[in-house]
Amino acid sequence: MINIKIKTNNNDEDIENINKIINSITLCVSFLTIIIGTLGGLCNIITFTSKEFRSNSCVTYLFCSTIFDIIYLLLSGTTRFLLDYFPSIRNDQSILFCKFRTYFVIVIPKLSVYFIMAATIDRYLSTSSSKKYRNLSGIKLAWRISMIIITVSLIINSHILFFYELQSQNNNNNIYQCVPYRGFYTIFVSIYVFVLNPLITYIIMLIYILITLIRLRTLRCRLGFVNNSRKKYRIIDRHLIILIFVHVGLGMLLTFFRTGFLAYSFWTNNMKKNIWRITIELFFDKFSLISFYMNFAKSFPVNILTSSLFRRIFYQRIINLFRKICPSRKGMLNK
């Protein structure tokens, strides 16, 4: 949430009122997104750790993605709220807070998306006609790859810790903003980090998931011709592929809306704008940021609405947990 206060004169009270309405709406929606996303993430963890899912390599990646979804919503959402609505915190923030908050706010959502991409590639490998490639879709290898993804992402994005700084936003030097170094690095961050990187990542995911779906439809691979002993795994694989397809599709829509606005802001940054245009851009800035947050809060709603298998396992896990917490009511649940 970027809290931009528009200075108006007495003749522009309507614009000031619009600005207040925008801030109020985005504040409420952002809170709901953080709460729903966090609770949904916990529900995902409960479901993904079930005996039906825990030995599946694809679920391992989805589990890791869920963890980083929760961390991002709590870290980015709460700190953004404090910075926007408590000016004293924004004014007193240190250079270390600036660097590390920016670093984690950029890296953590990337990790979440990278794990979705890993799950997409995993389903591509699991449906291959080659046993060599299918063997790459294994639970032990999945945990190793997960550690590699985390380590590489943390290292590659470490430049943020060195090239971000606090810059004064007014003549009194009492309001500061955490921004990248001016010059080439600003262009690099604006174009690659916030625009090209998400585009490339989602294009890769889209290609892999489409190839996987084509394989299933035309050849049916091993998922269509398995014996009865493998029927359970076939059903799980089919549900996971559908889940990932929906995740990739919604993720593209929500992310591209934000990246599109950032690209527009970068190219029109030096243009002169009237007060109405600034107000409209303020609305789209906040709305696109909320849509970006929603991308990391959508997992559980998508899972529960898309997959009957996920619903059944989640419901059973909740019942089992309730029985452990309240054993005296076990008979009531069995009725």
CSV table of C-alpha atoms in Angstrom, one decimal:
chain,number,residue,atom,x,y,z
A,1,MET,CA,0.0,0.0,0.0
A,2,ILE,CA,1.5,3.3,-1.1
A,3,ASN,CA,-0.1,6.1,0.8
A,4,ILE,CA,0.1,9.2,-1.4
A,5,LYS,CA,-1.4,12.4,-0.1
A,6,ILE,CA,-2.7,14.7,-2.8
A,7,LYS,CA,-2.5,18.4,-1.9
A,8,THR,CA,-5.6,20.2,-3.0
A,9,ASN,CA,-7.0,23.7,-2.6
A,10,ASN,CA,-10.5,24.6,-1.4
A,11,ASN,CA,-11.9,24.1,-4.9
A,12,ASP,CA,-10.7,20.5,-5.1
A,13,GLU,CA,-12.5,19.0,-2.0
A,14,ASP,CA,-14.0,16.3,-4.2
A,15,ILE,CA,-10.6,15.0,-5.1
A,16,GLU,CA,-9.5,15.0,-1.5
A,17,ASN,CA,-12.6,13.1,-0.6
A,18,ILE,CA,-11.9,10.6,-3.3
A,19,ASN,CA,-8.4,10.2,-2.0
A,20,LYS,CA,-9.8,9.5,1.5
A,21,ILE,CA,-12.2,6.9,0.1
A,22,ILE,CA,-9.5,5.2,-1.8
A,23,ASN,CA,-7.3,5.0,1.3
A,24,SER,CA,-10.1,3.6,3.4
A,25,ILE,CA,-11.2,1.0,0.9
A,26,THR,CA,-7.6,-0.2,0.3
A,27,LEU,CA,-6.9,-0.4,4.0
A,28,CYS,CA,-9.9,-2.7,4.7
A,29,VAL,CA,-9.3,-4.9,1.6
A,30,SER,CA,-5.6,-5.2,2.5
A,31,PHE,CA,-6.4,-6.3,6.0
A,32,LEU,CA,-9.0,-8.9,4.8
A,33,THR,CA,-6.4,-10.2,2.2
A,34,ILE,CA,-3.8,-10.6,4.9
A,35,ILE,CA,-6.1,-12.3,7.3
A,36,ILE,CA,-7.7,-14.6,4.7
A,37,GLY,CA,-4.4,-15.4,3.1
A,38,THR,CA,-2.7,-16.3,6.5
A,39,LEU,CA,-5.6,-18.5,7.6
A,40,GLY,CA,-5.8,-20.1,4.2
A,41,GLY,CA,-2.1,-20.8,4.3
A,42,LEU,CA,-2.4,-22.5,7.7
A,43,CYS,CA,-5.3,-24.6,6.2
A,44,ASN,CA,-3.0,-25.5,3.3
A,45,ILE,CA,-0.3,-26.7,5.7
A,46,ILE,CA,-2.8,-28.9,7.5
A,47,THR,CA,-3.9,-30.5,4.3
A,48,PHE,CA,-0.5,-30.9,2.6
A,49,THR,CA,0.9,-32.7,5.6
A,50,SER,CA,-1.7,-35.4,5.4
A,51,LYS,CA,-0.5,-39.0,4.7
A,52,GLU,CA,-2.1,-38.8,1.2
A,53,PHE,CA,-0.1,-35.8,0.2
A,54,ARG,CA,3.1,-35.8,2.2
A,55,SER,CA,5.0,-38.3,0.0
A,56,ASN,CA,4.2,-36.4,-3.2
A,57,SER,CA,7.0,-34.3,-4.7
A,58,CYS,CA,4.7,-31.8,-6.3
A,59,VAL,CA,3.0,-31.2,-2.9
A,60,THR,CA,6.4,-30.5,-1.4
A,61,TYR,CA,6.8,-27.5,-3.7
A,62,LEU,CA,3.3,-26.3,-3.0
A,63,PHE,CA,4.0,-26.7,0.7
A,64,CYS,CA,7.1,-24.5,0.4
A,65,SER,CA,5.2,-22.0,-1.7
A,66,THR,CA,2.5,-21.8,1.0
A,67,ILE,CA,5.1,-21.1,3.7
A,68,PHE,CA,6.5,-18.1,1.8
A,69,ASP,CA,3.0,-16.9,1.0
A,70,ILE,CA,2.3,-16.6,4.7
A,71,ILE,CA,5.7,-14.9,5.4
A,72,TYR,CA,5.2,-12.4,2.6
A,73,LEU,CA,1.6,-11.4,3.7
A,74,LEU,CA,2.6,-11.0,7.3
A,75,LEU,CA,6.0,-9.2,6.7
A,76,SER,CA,5.1,-7.0,3.7
A,77,GLY,CA,1.5,-6.3,4.7
A,78,THR,CA,2.1,-5.3,8.3
A,79,THR,CA,5.2,-3.3,7.6
A,80,ARG,CA,3.5,-1.6,4.7
A,81,PHE,CA,0.6,-0.7,6.9
A,82,LEU,CA,2.9,0.8,9.6
A,83,LEU,CA,4.9,2.8,7.1
A,84,ASP,CA,1.8,4.2,5.4
A,85,TYR,CA,-0.4,5.0,8.4
A,86,PHE,CA,2.2,5.8,11.0
A,87,PRO,CA,4.4,8.6,9.6
A,88,SER,CA,6.7,8.7,12.6
A,89,ILE,CA,7.9,5.1,11.8
A,90,ARG,CA,8.5,6.1,8.2
A,91,ASN,CA,10.5,9.1,9.2
A,92,ASP,CA,12.6,7.3,11.8
A,93,GLN,CA,13.4,4.1,9.8
A,94,SER,CA,17.0,3.2,9.7
A,95,ILE,CA,19.1,2.3,6.6
A,96,LEU,CA,19.2,-1.3,7.8
A,97,PHE,CA,15.5,-1.5,8.0
A,98,CYS,CA,15.2,0.0,4.5
A,99,LYS,CA,17.6,-2.5,3.0
A,100,PHE,CA,16.5,-5.6,4.7
A,101,ARG,CA,12.7,-4.9,4.4
A,102,THR,CA,13.1,-4.3,0.7
A,103,TYR,CA,15.3,-7.3,0.3
A,104,PHE,CA,12.8,-9.7,1.9
A,105,VAL,CA,9.8,-8.1,0.4
A,106,ILE,CA,11.3,-8.7,-3.1
A,107,VAL,CA,12.8,-12.1,-2.5
A,108,ILE,CA,10.0,-13.9,-0.5
A,109,PRO,CA,7.3,-13.5,-3.2
A,110,LYS,CA,9.8,-14.6,-5.8
A,111,LEU,CA,10.4,-17.7,-3.8
A,112,SER,CA,6.7,-18.5,-3.6
A,113,VAL,CA,6.4,-18.2,-7.4
A,114,TYR,CA,9.5,-20.2,-8.0
A,115,PHE,CA,8.1,-23.1,-6.0
A,116,ILE,CA,4.9,-22.9,-8.1
A,117,MET,CA,7.2,-23.1,-11.1
A,118,ALA,CA,9.0,-26.1,-9.6
A,119,ALA,CA,5.7,-27.8,-9.1
A,120,THR,CA,4.8,-27.1,-12.7
A,121,ILE,CA,8.0,-28.6,-14.0
A,122,ASP,CA,7.6,-31.5,-11.6
A,123,ARG,CA,4.2,-32.4,-13.1
A,124,TYR,CA,5.8,-32.1,-16.6
A,125,LEU,CA,8.4,-34.6,-15.5
A,126,SER,CA,6.0,-37.0,-13.8
A,127,THR,CA,3.9,-37.3,-17.0
A,128,SER,CA,6.9,-38.0,-19.2
A,129,SER,CA,7.1,-41.3,-21.2
A,130,SER,CA,10.7,-41.5,-20.2
A,131,LYS,CA,11.4,-43.3,-17.0
A,132,LYS,CA,14.6,-41.3,-16.6
A,133,TYR,CA,12.7,-38.0,-16.5
A,134,ARG,CA,9.9,-39.5,-14.3
A,135,ASN,CA,12.6,-40.5,-11.7
A,136,LEU,CA,13.4,-36.8,-11.3
A,137,SER,CA,10.0,-36.3,-9.8
A,138,GLY,CA,10.8,-37.8,-6.4
A,139,ILE,CA,10.2,-36.6,-2.8
A,140,LYS,CA,13.9,-36.8,-1.8
A,141,LEU,CA,15.0,-34.8,-4.8
A,142,ALA,CA,12.2,-32.3,-4.3
A,143,TRP,CA,13.6,-31.3,-0.8
A,144,ARG,CA,17.1,-30.9,-2.2
A,145,ILE,CA,15.8,-28.8,-5.1
A,146,SER,CA,13.9,-26.7,-2.6
A,147,MET,CA,17.0,-25.9,-0.6
A,148,ILE,CA,18.8,-25.0,-3.9
A,149,ILE,CA,16.0,-22.7,-4.9
A,150,ILE,CA,16.1,-20.9,-1.6
A,151,THR,CA,19.8,-20.6,-1.5
A,152,VAL,CA,20.2,-19.4,-5.1
A,153,SER,CA,17.4,-16.8,-4.8
A,154,LEU,CA,18.8,-15.3,-1.6
A,155,ILE,CA,22.3,-15.0,-3.2
A,156,ILE,CA,21.1,-13.7,-6.6
A,157,ASN,CA,19.0,-10.9,-5.0
A,158,SER,CA,21.6,-9.9,-2.5
A,159,HIS,CA,22.4,-6.8,-4.6
A,160,ILE,CA,19.4,-5.2,-3.0
A,161,LEU,CA,21.3,-5.0,0.3
A,162,PHE,CA,24.0,-2.9,-1.3
A,163,PHE,CA,22.1,-0.7,-3.8
A,164,TYR,CA,19.1,0.6,-1.8
A,165,GLU,CA,19.2,3.8,0.2
A,166,LEU,CA,17.1,6.3,2.1
A,167,GLN,CA,16.4,9.5,0.1
A,168,SER,CA,14.8,12.7,1.4
A,169,GLN,CA,11.4,13.4,-0.1
A,170,ASN,CA,11.1,17.1,1.0
A,171,ASN,CA,13.2,20.1,1.6
A,172,ASN,CA,13.1,19.8,5.4
A,173,ASN,CA,14.8,16.3,5.2
A,174,ASN,CA,12.3,14.8,7.7
A,175,ILE,CA,10.5,12.4,5.3
A,176,TYR,CA,12.6,9.6,3.8
A,177,GLN,CA,11.8,6.9,1.2
A,178,CYS,CA,13.7,3.6,0.6
A,179,VAL,CA,14.6,3.7,-3.1
A,180,PRO,CA,17.3,2.1,-5.4
A,181,TYR,CA,20.4,4.1,-6.3
A,182,ARG,CA,19.7,6.6,-9.1
A,183,GLY,CA,20.9,5.8,-12.6
A,184,PHE,CA,21.2,2.4,-14.2
A,185,TYR,CA,20.3,0.5,-11.1
A,186,THR,CA,16.9,2.2,-10.9
A,187,ILE,CA,16.2,1.2,-14.5
A,188,PHE,CA,17.4,-2.4,-13.8
A,189,VAL,CA,15.1,-2.7,-10.8
A,190,SER,CA,12.1,-1.1,-12.5
A,191,ILE,CA,12.3,-3.1,-15.7
A,192,TYR,CA,13.9,-6.5,-14.8
A,193,VAL,CA,13.0,-7.1,-11.2
A,194,PHE,CA,9.4,-5.8,-11.3
A,195,VAL,CA,8.4,-6.5,-14.9
A,196,LEU,CA,10.6,-8.9,-16.9
A,197,ASN,CA,11.3,-11.4,-14.2
A,198,PRO,CA,7.6,-12.0,-13.4
A,199,LEU,CA,6.8,-12.2,-17.2
A,200,ILE,CA,9.6,-14.7,-17.9
A,201,THR,CA,8.7,-16.8,-14.8
A,202,TYR,CA,5.0,-17.1,-15.7
A,203,ILE,CA,5.7,-17.7,-19.4
A,204,ILE,CA,7.9,-20.7,-18.4
A,205,MET,CA,5.1,-22.0,-16.1
A,206,LEU,CA,2.5,-21.6,-18.8
A,207,ILE,CA,4.6,-23.5,-21.4
A,208,TYR,CA,5.2,-26.4,-19.1
A,209,ILE,CA,1.6,-26.7,-17.8
A,210,LEU,CA,0.2,-26.5,-21.4
A,211,ILE,CA,2.6,-29.2,-22.5
A,212,THR,CA,1.6,-31.4,-19.6
A,213,LEU,CA,-2.1,-30.9,-20.3
A,214,ILE,CA,-1.5,-31.8,-24.0
A,215,ARG,CA,0.4,-34.9,-23.0
A,216,LEU,CA,-2.5,-36.0,-20.8
A,217,ARG,CA,-5.1,-35.4,-23.4
A,218,THR,CA,-3.4,-36.9,-26.4
A,219,LEU,CA,-1.3,-39.7,-25.0
A,220,ARG,CA,-2.6,-40.1,-21.4
A,221,CYS,CA,0.9,-41.2,-20.6
A,222,ARG,CA,1.2,-43.2,-17.5
A,223,LEU,CA,-1.7,-41.5,-15.8
A,224,GLY,CA,-4.1,-43.0,-18.3
A,225,PHE,CA,-2.7,-46.6,-18.4
A,226,VAL,CA,-1.9,-47.7,-14.9
A,227,ASN,CA,-3.0,-50.7,-13.0
A,228,ASN,CA,-5.4,-50.6,-10.1
A,229,SER,CA,-2.6,-50.4,-7.5
A,230,ARG,CA,-1.6,-47.1,-9.0
A,231,LYS,CA,-5.1,-45.7,-9.2
A,232,LYS,CA,-4.8,-43.6,-6.0
A,233,TYR,CA,-1.7,-41.9,-7.3
A,234,ARG,CA,-3.2,-41.3,-10.7
A,235,ILE,CA,-6.1,-39.5,-9.1
A,236,ILE,CA,-3.8,-37.4,-6.9
A,237,ASP,CA,-1.7,-36.4,-9.9
A,238,ARG,CA,-4.7,-35.4,-11.9
A,239,HIS,CA,-6.0,-33.2,-9.2
A,240,LEU,CA,-2.6,-31.6,-8.6
A,241,ILE,CA,-2.2,-30.8,-12.3
A,242,ILE,CA,-5.6,-29.1,-12.4
A,243,LEU,CA,-4.7,-27.1,-9.2
A,244,ILE,CA,-1.5,-25.9,-10.7
A,245,PHE,CA,-3.1,-24.9,-14.0
A,246,VAL,CA,-5.6,-22.7,-12.1
A,247,HIS,CA,-2.8,-21.3,-9.9
A,248,VAL,CA,-0.7,-20.3,-12.9
A,249,GLY,CA,-3.7,-18.7,-14.7
A,250,LEU,CA,-4.8,-16.6,-11.8
A,251,GLY,CA,-1.3,-15.8,-10.9
A,252,MET,CA,-0.6,-14.4,-14.3
A,253,LEU,CA,-3.7,-12.2,-14.2
A,254,LEU,CA,-3.0,-10.8,-10.7
A,255,THR,CA,0.7,-10.3,-11.3
A,256,PHE,CA,0.5,-8.9,-14.8
A,257,PHE,CA,-1.9,-6.3,-13.6
A,258,ARG,CA,0.6,-5.0,-11.1
A,259,THR,CA,3.6,-5.3,-13.4
A,260,GLY,CA,1.7,-3.5,-16.2
A,261,PHE,CA,1.0,-0.6,-13.9
A,262,LEU,CA,4.6,-0.5,-12.7
A,263,ALA,CA,5.8,-0.4,-16.4
A,264,TYR,CA,3.3,2.4,-17.1
A,265,SER,CA,4.5,4.4,-14.1
A,266,PHE,CA,8.1,4.0,-15.1
A,267,TRP,CA,7.5,5.3,-18.7
A,268,THR,CA,5.3,8.2,-17.6
A,269,ASN,CA,7.3,9.2,-14.5
A,270,ASN,CA,8.6,12.4,-16.1
A,271,MET,CA,5.3,13.5,-17.6
A,272,LYS,CA,3.4,16.4,-16.3
A,273,LYS,CA,0.0,15.3,-14.9
A,274,ASN,CA,-3.0,17.1,-13.7
A,275,ILE,CA,-4.7,16.4,-10.3
A,276,TRP,CA,-7.3,14.1,-11.8
A,277,ARG,CA,-4.8,11.9,-13.5
A,278,ILE,CA,-2.8,11.7,-10.3
A,279,THR,CA,-5.9,10.6,-8.5
A,280,ILE,CA,-6.7,7.9,-11.1
A,281,GLU,CA,-3.2,6.6,-11.0
A,282,LEU,CA,-3.3,6.6,-7.2
A,283,PHE,CA,-6.4,4.3,-7.4
A,284,PHE,CA,-4.8,1.9,-9.9
A,285,ASP,CA,-1.5,1.9,-7.9
A,286,LYS,CA,-3.3,0.8,-4.7
A,287,PHE,CA,-5.7,-1.6,-6.5
A,288,SER,CA,-2.9,-3.3,-8.5
A,289,LEU,CA,-0.9,-3.7,-5.2
A,290,ILE,CA,-3.9,-5.3,-3.6
A,291,SER,CA,-4.2,-7.7,-6.6
A,292,PHE,CA,-0.5,-8.5,-6.1
A,293,TYR,CA,-1.2,-9.4,-2.4
A,294,MET,CA,-4.2,-11.5,-3.5
A,295,ASN,CA,-1.8,-13.6,-5.6
A,296,PHE,CA,-0.3,-14.8,-2.3
A,297,ALA,CA,-3.6,-15.2,-0.6
A,298,LYS,CA,-5.4,-17.2,-3.3
A,299,SER,CA,-3.9,-20.6,-2.7
A,300,PHE,CA,-6.4,-22.1,-0.3
A,301,PRO,CA,-9.6,-20.7,-1.9
A,302,VAL,CA,-8.3,-22.0,-5.3
A,303,ASN,CA,-7.5,-25.4,-3.8
A,304,ILE,CA,-10.7,-25.9,-1.9
A,305,LEU,CA,-12.9,-24.7,-4.8
A,306,THR,CA,-11.0,-26.6,-7.6
A,307,SER,CA,-10.3,-30.0,-6.1
A,308,SER,CA,-12.8,-32.4,-4.5
A,309,LEU,CA,-9.9,-34.5,-3.3
A,310,PHE,CA,-8.4,-31.5,-1.5
A,311,ARG,CA,-11.7,-30.7,0.1
A,312,ARG,CA,-12.2,-34.3,1.3
A,313,ILE,CA,-8.7,-34.5,2.8
A,314,PHE,CA,-8.9,-31.1,4.5
A,315,TYR,CA,-12.3,-31.9,6.0
A,316,GLN,CA,-11.0,-35.2,7.3
A,317,ARG,CA,-7.9,-33.5,8.8
A,318,ILE,CA,-10.0,-30.9,10.6
A,319,ILE,CA,-12.2,-33.7,12.1
A,320,ASN,CA,-9.1,-35.6,13.2
A,321,LEU,CA,-7.6,-32.5,14.8
A,322,PHE,CA,-10.9,-31.7,16.6
A,323,ARG,CA,-11.1,-35.3,17.9
A,324,LYS,CA,-7.6,-34.9,19.4
A,325,ILE,CA,-8.4,-31.6,21.0
A,326,CYS,CA,-11.9,-32.5,22.2
A,327,PRO,CA,-11.9,-36.3,22.6
A,328,SER,CA,-15.1,-36.2,24.6
A,329,ARG,CA,-17.0,-35.0,21.5
A,330,LYS,CA,-15.8,-37.8,19.3
A,331,GLY,CA,-19.2,-39.5,19.4
A,332,MET,CA,-20.9,-36.3,18.2
A,333,LEU,CA,-18.6,-36.1,15.1
A,334,ASN,CA,-19.4,-39.7,14.2
A,335,LYS,CA,-23.1,-39.1,14.1
